[in-house]
Amino acid sequence: MVLPMRKIIHIDMDCFYAAVEMRDNPALRGIPIAVGGTRDRRGVICTSNYEARKYGVRSAMPTAHALQLCPQLTLLPVNISKYKAVALQIREIFYAYTEKVEPLSLDEAYLDVTDCQQYQGSATQIAQAIRDQIFAQQQLTASAGVAPNKFLAKVASDWNKPNGQYVIKPQQIADFILQLPVNKIPGVGKVTAKKMQELGIHLCADLQQLSIEQLAEQFGVFGQKLHDYCRGIDQREVEPQRERKSVSVEETFPTDLTNLTHCADRIADLFNQLVQRLKPYSEKIIKNQFVKVKFNNFAQTTAECIAADLKLNVFQQLCQTAYLRYQLPVRLLGLGVHFRDEDNEIKVDNEQLALNI
Ligand code: TTP
Ligand code: MG
């Protein structure tokens, strides 16, 4: 059997919720902080920064316990709508490289960049570029794993965390997998890991000693998958989020645009990019169109209108409306569209949020 050779990137933000809070309030940097529910309401920790992790403060730990471990811990409330807004902007960066983006949570996603043309198709360079762009736009660090499949890409993104990336090439898999602890295998939770321990199986190398029959006997239908995983084989495809709510393109300029004519030139370029980006969505109906303008004082405004057809002059008009609100030099211009059928999509998002909290 010939396996498809894919290039998968797994991106995982570092200390995501805590990092957003530290970014927005410099006083929180360098001291132990955590985001989560309060002790008196029997809350739990969602995440903590590295200073707090030194004390053993971890995700899913009761806040009361975290405060015992680290009494000086600064606890911040969960501002999920803020993290979600950041997550959606980061996702837009991914979509500039591929449509095959599978978000796992607000801070994590798989990308299949097998067919991506940028950087001569080098997944390593694409991962680096994505991380650089996340940092430039959001002042947040991300880690990435690059590998021929989802399983190994996810393992790899933890390898050089924080703010690093690790690449597993096809010819490195056989060696890499031998030393990997079995609890890194997808689907091996606490119960299965314990059972493996009792059987003296700790590493993928140990698991490789068992035949398919023996694996099936011990682990049922999961046995077949384990046989693949412990050899670094994973055929799961990246499953793109079925519904896109919007598509947008934007550009931050090296030097500010000082008048509306300059803006109009850039709008024409961005419009062409937007048309390209919209090609895979030809079956979708556009509900409204918008232009976002960020000025040199960082004020940001969006002008939008209801229109289904894509026309350059509509975006020029929107740009003018937005520009005239401040009339300052322009740092960034963004163009985009929202698709119809949002009710359905908001529901999906809420379900995903519920899973994340
Ligand atoms: P993670 O990626 O697991 O953690 P993290 O990004 O905070 O830290 P790391 O640098 O190790 O990747 O989870 C992402 C976000 O999801 C996290 O910032 C908060 C939230 N979360 C919870 O709310 N509860 C949880 O139990 C976990 C694990 C995460
Ligand atoms: Mg993370």
Tab-separated table of C-alpha atoms and ligand atoms in Angstrom:
chain	number	residue	atom	x	y	z
A	1	MET	CA	0.000	0.000	0.000
A	2	VAL	CA	1.373	3.419	-0.953
A	3	LEU	CA	0.621	5.978	1.711
A	4	PRO	CA	-0.075	9.548	0.644
A	5	MET	CA	2.863	11.724	1.633
A	6	ARG	CA	1.478	14.811	3.264
A	7	LYS	CA	2.988	17.904	4.802
A	8	ILE	CA	1.173	18.745	8.001
A	9	ILE	CA	1.786	21.647	10.368
A	10	HIS	CA	0.389	21.704	13.898
A	11	ILE	CA	0.317	25.152	15.464
A	12	ASP	CA	-0.175	25.625	19.184
A	13	MET	CA	-0.111	29.010	20.885
A	14	ASP	CA	2.083	29.312	23.974
A	15	CYS	CA	0.183	29.752	27.284
A	16	PHE	CA	-2.590	31.156	25.140
A	17	TYR	CA	-5.068	32.844	27.494
A	18	ALA	CA	-2.280	33.944	29.857
A	19	ALA	CA	-0.185	35.256	26.973
A	20	VAL	CA	-3.072	37.418	25.735
A	21	GLU	CA	-3.519	38.872	29.234
A	22	MET	CA	0.214	39.595	29.580
A	23	ARG	CA	0.297	41.203	26.171
A	24	ASP	CA	-2.523	43.555	27.125
A	25	ASN	CA	-1.189	44.410	30.577
A	26	PRO	CA	2.606	44.618	30.870
A	27	ALA	CA	2.329	44.689	34.689
A	28	LEU	CA	1.453	40.983	34.487
A	29	ARG	CA	4.720	40.032	32.769
A	30	GLY	CA	7.392	38.321	34.849
A	31	ILE	CA	5.070	37.470	37.732
A	32	PRO	CA	3.108	34.214	38.176
A	33	ILE	CA	-0.362	34.564	36.707
A	34	ALA	CA	-3.213	32.233	35.841
A	35	VAL	CA	-6.526	32.594	34.049
A	36	GLY	CA	-9.465	30.810	35.626
A	37	GLY	CA	-12.369	30.773	38.049
A	38	THR	CA	-12.079	32.082	41.586
A	39	ARG	CA	-11.397	29.950	44.640
A	40	ASP	CA	-14.583	30.923	46.463
A	41	ARG	CA	-16.648	29.796	43.474
A	42	ARG	CA	-14.690	26.541	43.325
A	43	GLY	CA	-13.147	27.566	40.029
A	44	VAL	CA	-10.429	25.801	38.082
A	45	ILE	CA	-7.344	27.090	36.298
A	46	CYS	CA	-7.647	27.346	32.502
A	47	THR	CA	-3.995	28.115	31.995
A	48	SER	CA	-0.997	29.709	33.639
A	49	ASN	CA	2.177	31.441	32.486
A	50	TYR	CA	5.644	29.915	32.823
A	51	GLU	CA	6.357	31.752	36.084
A	52	ALA	CA	3.292	30.080	37.616
A	53	ARG	CA	4.102	26.704	36.043
A	54	LYS	CA	7.387	26.730	38.027
A	55	TYR	CA	5.218	26.390	41.134
A	56	GLY	CA	3.282	23.503	39.629
A	57	VAL	CA	0.198	25.537	38.671
A	58	ARG	CA	-1.461	23.687	35.787
A	59	SER	CA	-4.555	23.704	33.560
A	60	ALA	CA	-7.656	22.042	35.029
A	61	MET	CA	-6.302	22.308	38.592
A	62	PRO	CA	-8.724	23.697	41.209
A	63	THR	CA	-7.847	27.330	41.827
A	64	ALA	CA	-7.777	26.680	45.582
A	65	HIS	CA	-4.984	24.154	45.038
A	66	ALA	CA	-3.105	26.501	42.688
A	67	LEU	CA	-3.154	29.226	45.363
A	68	GLN	CA	-1.751	26.790	47.906
A	69	LEU	CA	1.137	26.015	45.578
A	70	CYS	CA	1.697	29.663	44.696
A	71	PRO	CA	0.087	32.086	47.194
A	72	GLN	CA	1.256	35.167	45.263
A	73	LEU	CA	-0.475	33.946	42.091
A	74	THR	CA	-2.363	36.698	40.230
A	75	LEU	CA	-5.654	35.204	39.105
A	76	LEU	CA	-7.456	36.725	36.133
A	77	PRO	CA	-11.026	36.077	35.004
A	78	VAL	CA	-11.611	34.197	31.748
A	79	ASN	CA	-12.312	36.670	28.964
A	80	ILE	CA	-13.338	34.155	26.349
A	81	SER	CA	-14.662	36.642	23.809
A	82	LYS	CA	-11.291	38.388	23.773
A	83	TYR	CA	-9.395	35.099	23.221
A	84	LYS	CA	-11.855	34.126	20.550
A	85	ALA	CA	-11.366	37.366	18.652
A	86	VAL	CA	-7.590	36.840	18.741
A	87	ALA	CA	-8.006	33.205	17.654
A	88	LEU	CA	-10.093	34.188	14.635
A	89	GLN	CA	-7.479	36.673	13.504
A	90	ILE	CA	-4.751	34.066	13.846
A	91	ARG	CA	-6.876	31.673	11.787
A	92	GLU	CA	-6.953	34.223	8.982
A	93	ILE	CA	-3.159	34.004	8.835
A	94	PHE	CA	-3.446	30.224	8.304
A	95	TYR	CA	-5.966	30.658	5.495
A	96	ALA	CA	-3.460	32.727	3.538
A	97	TYR	CA	-1.433	29.497	3.143
A	98	THR	CA	-4.098	26.824	2.783
A	99	GLU	CA	-7.824	26.245	2.981
A	100	LYS	CA	-7.139	22.940	4.727
A	101	VAL	CA	-7.200	24.262	8.273
A	102	GLU	CA	-8.658	22.160	11.089
A	103	PRO	CA	-8.961	24.140	14.315
A	104	LEU	CA	-8.890	21.894	17.403
A	105	SER	CA	-9.564	24.627	19.903
A	106	LEU	CA	-9.081	28.368	20.083
A	107	ASP	CA	-5.304	28.049	20.198
A	108	GLU	CA	-4.522	24.969	18.160
A	109	ALA	CA	-4.914	23.907	14.544
A	110	TYR	CA	-3.722	21.453	11.946
A	111	LEU	CA	-2.817	22.744	8.490
A	112	ASP	CA	-2.300	20.549	5.449
A	113	VAL	CA	0.224	22.459	3.332
A	114	THR	CA	0.958	19.637	0.883
A	115	ASP	CA	-0.283	21.713	-2.052
A	116	CYS	CA	0.865	25.092	-0.787
A	117	GLN	CA	3.072	26.908	-3.314
A	118	GLN	CA	4.628	29.529	-1.022
A	119	TYR	CA	8.275	29.119	0.037
A	120	GLN	CA	8.778	26.554	-2.756
A	121	GLY	CA	6.465	24.323	-0.783
A	122	SER	CA	8.820	24.109	2.222
A	123	ALA	CA	6.569	23.305	5.184
A	124	THR	CA	9.392	24.249	7.554
A	125	GLN	CA	9.596	27.742	6.095
A	126	ILE	CA	5.822	28.083	5.966
A	127	ALA	CA	5.619	27.221	9.666
A	128	GLN	CA	8.296	29.773	10.458
A	129	ALA	CA	6.538	32.421	8.368
A	130	ILE	CA	3.211	31.740	10.085
A	131	ARG	CA	4.800	32.052	13.524
A	132	ASP	CA	6.556	35.263	12.501
A	133	GLN	CA	3.299	36.682	11.203
A	134	ILE	CA	1.403	35.748	14.363
A	135	PHE	CA	4.043	37.545	16.383
A	136	ALA	CA	4.089	40.609	14.134
A	137	GLN	CA	0.312	40.959	14.158
A	138	GLN	CA	-0.572	39.825	17.661
A	139	GLN	CA	2.639	40.043	19.736
A	140	LEU	CA	2.014	36.439	20.773
A	141	THR	CA	4.284	33.433	20.349
A	142	ALA	CA	3.281	30.119	18.843
A	143	SER	CA	5.007	26.768	18.549
A	144	ALA	CA	4.778	24.524	15.514
A	145	GLY	CA	5.345	20.926	14.564
A	146	VAL	CA	5.990	19.896	10.977
A	147	ALA	CA	5.630	16.261	9.951
A	148	PRO	CA	4.114	13.951	7.328
A	149	ASN	CA	1.004	13.336	9.475
A	150	LYS	CA	-1.200	14.810	12.211
A	151	PHE	CA	0.005	12.558	15.026
A	152	LEU	CA	3.673	13.430	14.561
A	153	ALA	CA	3.017	17.105	13.806
A	154	LYS	CA	1.202	17.443	17.134
A	155	VAL	CA	3.960	15.676	19.033
A	156	ALA	CA	6.543	17.859	17.274
A	157	SER	CA	4.833	21.130	18.206
A	158	ASP	CA	5.550	20.327	21.877
A	159	TRP	CA	9.199	19.495	21.230
A	160	ASN	CA	10.595	23.043	21.135
A	161	LYS	CA	7.846	24.800	23.059
A	162	PRO	CA	7.645	27.723	23.794
A	163	ASN	CA	8.257	29.833	20.702
A	164	GLY	CA	9.944	27.083	18.714
A	165	GLN	CA	9.305	24.539	16.022
A	166	TYR	CA	10.427	21.014	15.275
A	167	VAL	CA	10.441	19.120	12.024
A	168	ILE	CA	10.134	15.360	11.588
A	169	LYS	CA	11.081	14.340	8.061
A	170	PRO	CA	9.742	11.102	6.561
A	171	GLN	CA	13.133	9.396	6.801
A	172	GLN	CA	13.416	10.365	10.511
A	173	ILE	CA	10.137	8.785	11.580
A	174	ALA	CA	11.421	5.262	12.178
A	175	ASP	CA	14.072	6.475	14.647
A	176	PHE	CA	11.976	9.218	16.214
A	177	ILE	CA	9.060	6.976	17.054
A	178	LEU	CA	11.069	4.360	18.988
A	179	GLN	CA	11.636	6.527	22.057
A	180	LEU	CA	8.203	8.147	22.085
A	181	PRO	CA	6.167	7.394	25.251
A	182	VAL	CA	2.890	5.601	24.467
A	183	ASN	CA	0.777	8.282	26.149
A	184	LYS	CA	1.604	10.581	23.219
A	185	ILE	CA	-0.407	8.338	20.863
A	186	PRO	CA	-3.824	9.798	19.922
A	187	GLY	CA	-6.552	7.920	21.767
A	188	VAL	CA	-4.251	6.598	24.489
A	189	GLY	CA	-5.702	8.230	27.578
A	190	LYS	CA	-5.017	7.563	31.248
A	191	VAL	CA	-6.791	4.191	31.317
A	192	THR	CA	-5.070	2.702	28.255
A	193	ALA	CA	-1.697	4.122	29.310
A	194	LYS	CA	-2.057	2.465	32.723
A	195	LYS	CA	-2.938	-0.839	31.156
A	196	MET	CA	0.114	-0.585	28.905
A	197	GLN	CA	2.330	0.206	31.888
A	198	GLU	CA	1.066	-2.927	33.594
A	199	LEU	CA	2.012	-4.913	30.490
A	200	GLY	CA	5.506	-3.379	30.607
A	201	ILE	CA	4.837	-1.227	27.545
A	202	HIS	CA	6.199	2.291	27.943
A	203	LEU	CA	7.500	3.384	24.557
A	204	CYS	CA	6.335	2.975	20.979
A	205	ALA	CA	9.331	0.644	20.554
A	206	ASP	CA	7.743	-1.696	23.164
A	207	LEU	CA	4.406	-1.556	21.383
A	208	GLN	CA	6.055	-2.499	18.088
A	209	GLN	CA	6.911	-5.882	19.587
A	210	LEU	CA	3.231	-6.858	19.653
A	211	SER	CA	1.547	-8.377	16.588
A	212	ILE	CA	-1.760	-7.063	15.256
A	213	GLU	CA	-3.462	-10.098	16.819
A	214	GLN	CA	-1.909	-9.436	20.223
A	215	LEU	CA	-2.842	-5.759	20.000
A	216	ALA	CA	-6.430	-6.645	19.074
A	217	GLU	CA	-6.595	-9.097	21.959
A	218	GLN	CA	-5.439	-6.473	24.467
A	219	PHE	CA	-7.009	-3.317	23.036
A	220	GLY	CA	-9.916	-4.451	20.841
A	221	VAL	CA	-10.673	-2.512	17.656
A	222	PHE	CA	-8.145	0.151	18.664
A	223	GLY	CA	-5.435	-2.494	18.154
A	224	GLN	CA	-5.186	-1.946	14.393
A	225	LYS	CA	-4.713	1.786	14.819
A	226	LEU	CA	-2.130	1.239	17.556
A	227	HIS	CA	-0.198	-0.991	15.174
A	228	ASP	CA	0.053	1.973	12.769
A	229	TYR	CA	0.596	4.718	15.333
A	230	CYS	CA	3.491	2.975	17.076
A	231	ARG	CA	5.253	2.940	13.700
A	232	GLY	CA	4.548	6.633	13.144
A	233	ILE	CA	1.796	5.952	10.603
A	234	ASP	CA	-1.347	8.072	10.750
A	235	GLN	CA	-3.708	8.320	7.805
A	236	ARG	CA	-6.189	10.780	9.280
A	237	GLU	CA	-6.816	13.702	6.982
A	238	VAL	CA	-6.925	17.316	8.046
A	239	GLU	CA	-10.640	18.063	8.141
A	240	PRO	CA	-11.259	21.684	7.267
A	241	GLN	CA	-13.915	23.505	9.217
A	242	ARG	CA	-16.936	23.010	7.032
A	243	GLU	CA	-18.302	26.508	7.178
A	244	ARG	CA	-16.380	29.698	6.650
A	245	LYS	CA	-18.082	32.810	8.016
A	246	SER	CA	-15.891	35.287	6.263
A	247	VAL	CA	-12.874	35.690	4.062
A	248	SER	CA	-10.601	38.686	4.267
A	249	VAL	CA	-7.199	39.953	3.204
A	250	GLU	CA	-5.199	42.710	4.777
A	251	GLU	CA	-1.868	44.436	4.568
A	252	THR	CA	0.200	46.427	7.029
A	253	PHE	CA	2.280	48.928	5.098
A	254	PRO	CA	5.999	49.515	5.668
A	255	THR	CA	5.278	53.245	5.531
A	256	ASP	CA	1.901	54.803	6.275
A	257	LEU	CA	-0.356	55.836	3.384
A	258	THR	CA	-0.882	59.548	3.668
A	259	ASN	CA	-3.909	60.188	1.490
A	260	LEU	CA	-6.993	58.627	-0.019
A	261	THR	CA	-5.454	58.233	-3.492
A	262	HIS	CA	-2.680	56.052	-2.069
A	263	CYS	CA	-5.296	54.026	-0.222
A	264	ALA	CA	-7.302	53.591	-3.420
A	265	ASP	CA	-4.235	52.102	-5.177
A	266	ARG	CA	-3.708	49.569	-2.430
A	267	ILE	CA	-7.427	48.739	-2.339
A	268	ALA	CA	-7.211	47.720	-6.001
A	269	ASP	CA	-4.359	45.292	-5.207
A	270	LEU	CA	-6.079	43.900	-2.147
A	271	PHE	CA	-9.292	43.508	-4.114
A	272	ASN	CA	-7.502	41.227	-6.588
A	273	GLN	CA	-6.130	39.168	-3.705
A	274	LEU	CA	-9.597	38.909	-2.203
A	275	VAL	CA	-11.045	37.690	-5.498
A	276	GLN	CA	-8.373	34.961	-5.578
A	277	ARG	CA	-9.038	33.951	-1.979
A	278	LEU	CA	-12.761	33.714	-2.669
A	279	LYS	CA	-12.415	31.276	-5.560
A	280	PRO	CA	-12.911	28.146	-3.450
A	281	TYR	CA	-16.159	29.651	-2.073
A	282	SER	CA	-17.976	30.315	-5.310
A	283	GLU	CA	-21.022	28.403	-4.042
A	284	LYS	CA	-21.426	30.676	-1.033
A	285	ILE	CA	-23.588	33.765	-0.976
A	286	ILE	CA	-21.949	36.971	0.150
A	287	LYS	CA	-24.001	38.849	2.709
A	288	ASN	CA	-21.929	41.936	3.261
A	289	GLN	CA	-18.595	43.450	2.373
A	290	PHE	CA	-16.274	45.517	4.511
A	291	VAL	CA	-13.129	47.602	4.573
A	292	LYS	CA	-11.077	47.894	7.742
A	293	VAL	CA	-8.719	50.815	8.209
A	294	LYS	CA	-6.137	51.137	10.960
A	295	PHE	CA	-4.587	54.567	11.428
A	296	ASN	CA	-1.162	55.591	12.678
A	297	ASN	CA	-2.596	56.286	16.148
A	298	PHE	CA	-3.836	52.637	16.122
A	299	ALA	CA	-7.473	53.709	15.922
A	300	GLN	CA	-9.346	51.182	13.819
A	301	THR	CA	-12.638	51.492	11.994
A	302	THR	CA	-14.661	49.283	9.687
A	303	ALA	CA	-17.104	50.406	7.018
A	304	GLU	CA	-19.462	47.802	5.623
A	305	CYS	CA	-22.403	47.469	3.317
A	306	ILE	CA	-24.867	44.823	2.226
A	307	ALA	CA	-23.935	43.649	-1.258
A	308	ALA	CA	-23.687	40.251	-2.920
A	309	ASP	CA	-21.592	41.042	-6.009
A	310	LEU	CA	-17.908	41.779	-5.734
A	311	LYS	CA	-17.079	45.161	-7.216
A	312	LEU	CA	-13.935	47.194	-6.814
A	313	ASN	CA	-15.791	50.497	-6.604
A	314	VAL	CA	-17.843	49.250	-3.641
A	315	PHE	CA	-14.616	48.690	-1.699
A	316	GLN	CA	-13.233	52.053	-2.843
A	317	GLN	CA	-16.387	53.702	-1.521
A	318	LEU	CA	-16.163	51.856	1.789
A	319	CYS	CA	-12.516	52.810	2.098
A	320	GLN	CA	-13.395	56.453	1.608
A	321	THR	CA	-16.124	56.282	4.255
A	322	ALA	CA	-13.763	54.685	6.756
A	323	TYR	CA	-10.858	57.012	5.927
A	324	LEU	CA	-12.909	60.171	6.383
A	325	ARG	CA	-13.779	59.192	9.947
A	326	TYR	CA	-10.198	59.999	11.069
A	327	GLN	CA	-8.234	61.358	8.090
A	328	LEU	CA	-4.935	60.231	9.590
A	329	PRO	CA	-2.049	58.343	7.936
A	330	VAL	CA	-3.066	54.711	7.352
A	331	ARG	CA	-1.051	51.758	8.715
A	332	LEU	CA	-3.256	48.918	7.564
A	333	LEU	CA	-6.035	48.223	5.105
A	334	GLY	CA	-8.212	45.122	5.122
A	335	LEU	CA	-10.934	43.976	2.734
A	336	GLY	CA	-13.377	41.179	3.319
A	337	VAL	CA	-16.774	39.616	2.981
A	338	HIS	CA	-19.150	37.854	5.340
A	339	PHE	CA	-21.165	34.939	4.002
A	340	ARG	CA	-24.825	34.275	4.577
A	341	ASP	CA	-26.127	31.522	6.884
A	342	GLU	CA	-24.413	32.819	9.961
A	343	ASP	CA	-26.991	31.580	12.482
A	344	ASN	CA	-25.979	28.053	11.838
A	345	GLU	CA	-22.300	28.875	12.071
A	346	ILE	CA	-22.592	30.798	15.321
A	347	LYS	CA	-24.170	27.715	16.825
A	348	VAL	CA	-21.227	25.589	15.732
A	349	ASP	CA	-18.831	28.108	17.244
A	350	ASN	CA	-20.682	28.115	20.540
A	351	GLU	CA	-20.517	24.367	20.689
A	352	GLN	CA	-16.812	24.539	20.122
A	353	LEU	CA	-16.448	27.192	22.793
A	354	ALA	CA	-18.349	25.064	25.257
A	355	LEU	CA	-15.826	22.319	24.635
A	356	ASN	CA	-12.985	24.716	25.216
A	357	ILE	CA	-13.998	26.183	28.532
B	1	TTP	P1	-3.196	24.505	25.781
B	1	TTP	O1	-2.601	24.674	24.409
B	1	TTP	O2	-3.300	23.131	26.340
B	1	TTP	O3	-2.344	25.344	26.833
B	1	TTP	P2	-1.639	26.737	26.710
B	1	TTP	O4	-1.730	27.304	25.338
B	1	TTP	O5	-2.168	27.619	27.789
B	1	TTP	O6	-0.140	26.396	27.066
B	1	TTP	P3	0.979	25.696	26.180
B	1	TTP	O7	2.043	26.737	26.020
B	1	TTP	O8	1.451	24.548	27.004
B	1	TTP	O9	0.340	25.298	24.899
B	1	TTP	O10	-4.620	25.156	25.845
B	1	TTP	C1	-4.944	26.332	25.144
B	1	TTP	C2	-5.911	27.186	25.922
B	1	TTP	O11	-7.093	26.456	26.221
B	1	TTP	C3	-5.365	27.641	27.260
B	1	TTP	O12	-4.622	28.855	27.182
B	1	TTP	C4	-6.583	27.738	28.110
B	1	TTP	C5	-7.562	26.761	27.522
B	1	TTP	N1	-7.667	25.547	28.353
B	1	TTP	C6	-8.683	25.466	29.302
B	1	TTP	O13	-9.503	26.371	29.402
B	1	TTP	N2	-8.749	24.362	30.100
B	1	TTP	C7	-7.849	23.328	30.018
B	1	TTP	O14	-7.930	22.348	30.771
B	1	TTP	C8	-6.804	23.421	29.022
B	1	TTP	C9	-5.795	22.310	28.890
B	1	TTP	C10	-6.755	24.549	28.233
B	2	MG	MG	-1.280	26.160	23.648
